[in-house]
CSV table of C-alpha atoms in Angstrom, one decimal:
chain,number,residue,atom,x,y,z
A,810,MET,CA,28.1,20.9,16.6
A,811,ILE,CA,27.7,23.7,14.1
A,812,ASP,CA,27.1,27.3,14.8
A,813,PRO,CA,23.6,27.7,16.2
A,814,ARG,CA,23.0,30.7,14.0
A,815,LEU,CA,23.6,28.6,10.9
A,816,GLU,CA,21.2,26.0,12.2
A,817,GLU,CA,18.6,28.6,12.9
A,818,TRP,CA,19.0,30.0,9.4
A,819,LEU,CA,18.4,26.5,8.0
A,820,GLU,CA,15.5,25.8,10.3
A,821,ASN,CA,13.6,28.9,9.1
A,822,ARG,CA,13.5,27.5,5.6
A,823,PRO,CA,10.6,25.6,4.0
A,824,ASN,CA,11.3,22.0,4.8
A,825,MET,CA,9.2,19.2,3.3
A,826,GLU,CA,10.7,16.7,5.8
A,827,LYS,CA,8.9,18.2,8.7
A,828,ASP,CA,6.6,21.0,9.9
A,829,ASN,CA,8.3,24.3,9.4
A,830,PRO,CA,8.6,26.7,12.3
A,831,SER,CA,8.3,29.6,9.8
A,832,GLY,CA,4.7,28.6,9.4
A,833,LEU,CA,5.0,27.8,5.7
A,834,SER,CA,3.3,24.7,4.6
A,835,ARG,CA,4.9,22.1,2.3
A,836,ARG,CA,2.7,23.5,-0.4
A,837,ALA,CA,4.5,26.9,-0.1
A,838,ILE,CA,7.6,25.4,-1.8
A,839,ARG,CA,7.2,26.1,-5.5
A,840,PRO,CA,8.3,23.0,-7.5
A,841,SER,CA,11.3,24.2,-9.5
A,842,LEU,CA,15.0,23.5,-10.2
A,843,ASP,CA,15.6,27.2,-10.6
A,844,ARG,CA,16.7,27.8,-7.0
A,845,ILE,CA,19.2,25.0,-6.8
A,846,THR,CA,20.5,25.8,-10.3
A,847,THR,CA,21.1,29.4,-9.5
A,848,LEU,CA,22.7,28.7,-6.1
A,849,CYS,CA,25.1,26.1,-7.7
A,850,LYS,CA,25.9,28.5,-10.5
A,851,TYR,CA,27.3,30.9,-7.9
A,852,LEU,CA,29.2,28.0,-6.2
A,853,GLY,CA,30.9,27.3,-9.4
A,854,ASP,CA,28.6,24.5,-10.5
A,855,PRO,CA,30.2,21.9,-8.2
A,856,GLN,CA,27.7,19.2,-9.4
A,857,ILE,CA,29.2,19.3,-12.9
A,858,GLY,CA,32.0,16.7,-13.3
A,859,LEU,CA,30.9,14.6,-10.3
A,860,ASP,CA,30.6,10.9,-11.3
A,861,ALA,CA,27.3,10.4,-9.6
A,862,ILE,CA,25.3,7.3,-8.7
A,863,HIS,CA,21.7,8.6,-8.3
A,864,VAL,CA,19.4,6.5,-6.1
A,865,THR,CA,15.7,6.9,-6.1
A,866,GLY,CA,12.6,4.9,-5.1
A,867,THR,CA,10.1,4.5,-2.4
A,868,ASN,CA,11.9,2.4,0.2
A,869,GLY,CA,15.5,1.5,0.9
A,870,LYS,CA,17.2,4.5,-0.7
A,871,THR,CA,19.4,5.4,2.3
A,872,SER,CA,20.5,1.8,2.9
A,873,THR,CA,21.3,1.4,-0.7
A,874,THR,CA,23.3,4.6,-0.9
A,875,ARG,CA,25.3,3.7,2.2
A,876,ILE,CA,26.1,0.2,0.9
A,877,ILE,CA,27.2,1.6,-2.5
A,878,ASP,CA,29.3,4.3,-0.7
A,879,SER,CA,31.0,1.7,1.5
A,880,LEU,CA,31.7,-0.6,-1.5
A,881,MET,CA,33.2,2.2,-3.6
A,882,PHE,CA,35.3,3.4,-0.7
A,883,THR,CA,36.5,-0.2,-0.1
A,884,LYS,CA,37.5,-0.4,-3.7
A,885,GLY,CA,39.8,2.6,-3.3
A,886,PHE,CA,37.6,5.4,-4.6
A,887,THR,CA,37.3,8.8,-2.9
A,888,THR,CA,33.6,8.9,-2.1
A,889,GLY,CA,30.9,11.4,-1.3
A,890,LEU,CA,27.4,10.7,-0.1
A,891,ILE,CA,24.3,12.8,0.3
A,892,THR,CA,21.3,11.4,2.1
A,893,SER,CA,18.3,12.7,3.9
A,894,PRO,CA,16.9,13.1,6.5
A,895,HIS,CA,19.5,12.9,9.2
A,896,LEU,CA,18.9,10.8,12.3
A,897,ALA,CA,20.9,12.5,15.0
A,898,VAL,CA,23.1,15.3,13.6
A,899,LEU,CA,23.0,17.4,10.5
A,900,ASN,CA,26.5,16.3,9.4
A,901,GLU,CA,25.1,12.8,8.6
A,902,ARG,CA,23.5,14.2,5.4
A,903,ILE,CA,26.9,14.7,3.8
A,904,CYS,CA,29.6,12.1,4.1
A,905,LEU,CA,33.1,12.0,2.7
A,906,ASN,CA,34.9,8.6,2.5
A,907,THR,CA,32.0,7.0,4.5
A,908,GLU,CA,32.3,9.5,7.4
A,909,PRO,CA,30.0,12.4,8.2
A,910,ILE,CA,31.4,15.7,7.2
A,911,GLY,CA,33.2,17.6,10.0
A,912,ASP,CA,31.6,20.5,11.7
A,913,HIS,CA,34.2,22.9,10.3
A,914,GLU,CA,33.7,21.8,6.7
A,915,LEU,CA,29.9,22.0,7.0
A,916,GLU,CA,30.1,25.4,8.6
A,917,GLU,CA,32.4,26.7,5.9
A,918,ALA,CA,30.1,25.4,3.1
A,919,LEU,CA,26.9,26.8,4.7
A,920,THR,CA,28.5,30.1,5.6
A,921,LEU,CA,29.6,30.5,2.0
A,922,ILE,CA,26.1,29.8,0.8
A,923,GLN,CA,24.6,32.1,3.4
A,924,LYS,CA,27.0,34.9,2.2
A,925,LEU,CA,26.0,34.4,-1.4
A,926,GLU,CA,22.3,34.6,-0.5
A,927,ASN,CA,22.9,37.8,1.5
A,928,GLU,CA,24.8,39.4,-1.3
A,929,LEU,CA,22.8,38.3,-4.4
A,930,ASP,CA,19.3,39.3,-5.1
A,931,GLU,CA,19.1,36.5,-7.6
A,932,ILE,CA,19.3,34.0,-4.8
A,933,SER,CA,17.6,35.9,-1.9
A,934,SER,CA,14.5,36.8,-4.0
A,935,ASP,CA,13.6,33.1,-4.2
A,936,ALA,CA,15.4,31.7,-1.2
A,937,PRO,CA,16.3,28.0,-1.4
A,938,SER,CA,14.7,25.4,0.8
A,939,TYR,CA,16.4,23.5,3.6
A,940,PHE,CA,16.9,20.5,1.3
A,941,GLU,CA,18.2,22.7,-1.5
A,942,LEU,CA,20.8,24.3,0.8
A,943,MET,CA,22.0,21.0,2.0
A,944,ILE,CA,22.2,19.5,-1.5
A,945,ALA,CA,24.2,22.6,-2.6
A,946,ALA,CA,26.5,22.2,0.4
A,947,GLY,CA,27.0,18.5,-0.4
A,948,PHE,CA,27.9,19.1,-4.0
A,949,TYR,CA,30.2,21.9,-3.0
A,950,GLU,CA,32.1,19.8,-0.5
A,951,MET,CA,32.3,16.7,-2.8
A,952,SER,CA,33.7,18.9,-5.6
A,953,SER,CA,36.1,20.7,-3.2
A,954,GLN,CA,37.4,17.4,-1.8
A,955,GLY,CA,38.0,15.8,-5.3
A,956,THR,CA,35.4,13.1,-4.9
A,957,ASN,CA,35.7,10.2,-7.5
A,958,ILE,CA,32.2,8.8,-6.9
A,959,ALA,CA,29.3,10.8,-5.6
A,960,VAL,CA,26.4,8.7,-4.3
A,961,ILE,CA,23.3,10.8,-4.2
A,962,GLU,CA,19.9,9.9,-2.6
A,963,VAL,CA,16.9,11.6,-4.2
A,964,GLY,CA,14.7,13.5,-1.8
A,965,MET,CA,10.9,13.9,-2.1
A,966,GLY,CA,10.8,16.4,-5.0
A,967,GLY,CA,10.2,14.0,-7.9
A,968,GLN,CA,10.9,15.7,-11.2
A,969,PHE,CA,11.9,18.9,-9.4
A,970,ASP,CA,14.1,17.3,-6.8
A,971,ALA,CA,17.2,19.3,-6.2
A,972,THR,CA,19.5,16.3,-6.7
A,973,ASN,CA,18.3,16.1,-10.3
A,974,ILE,CA,20.8,18.8,-11.4
A,975,CYS,CA,23.7,16.3,-11.2
A,976,GLU,CA,24.6,14.3,-14.2
A,977,SER,CA,24.5,10.8,-13.0
A,978,LYS,CA,26.6,8.0,-14.5
A,979,VAL,CA,24.3,5.4,-12.9
A,980,SER,CA,20.7,5.6,-11.8
A,981,ILE,CA,19.2,3.1,-9.4
A,982,ILE,CA,15.5,2.7,-8.5
A,983,THR,CA,15.0,0.8,-5.2
């Protein structure tokens, strides 16, 4: 289980996946790739250089991404996976080699992101959403771990979905 203060920080963000305790509606999230692009810039652009398989569609995205992740891992690739939402624990959203990221690794990534936000007006003035924070953490961890294949599930943002900043080698529509 990750530090409750980090979970609270995340939970107070606009979140299109559920009602937000901050009182902000889904419409309060301005459609843009600016927040995720700026955040990833200060993380060293971890999404650049990932060989990504980008999965979008109405139904079956998570199943498809998990199958692809398992197949690639079985073939000997170092894999990373980003899905949403999580079913039981936050760690499920980011997997490395088919396993959810460890608490320690997730805390390190989120703590770094939180520190950047606290220190940089460019980030804090237009604070990233819950989803954007998790996508940035996923890209950061996959890059840090030397992932060969990144399997990325698109969220609900359409054209402005935070996952769209990765350069996919393969795109799949379910």
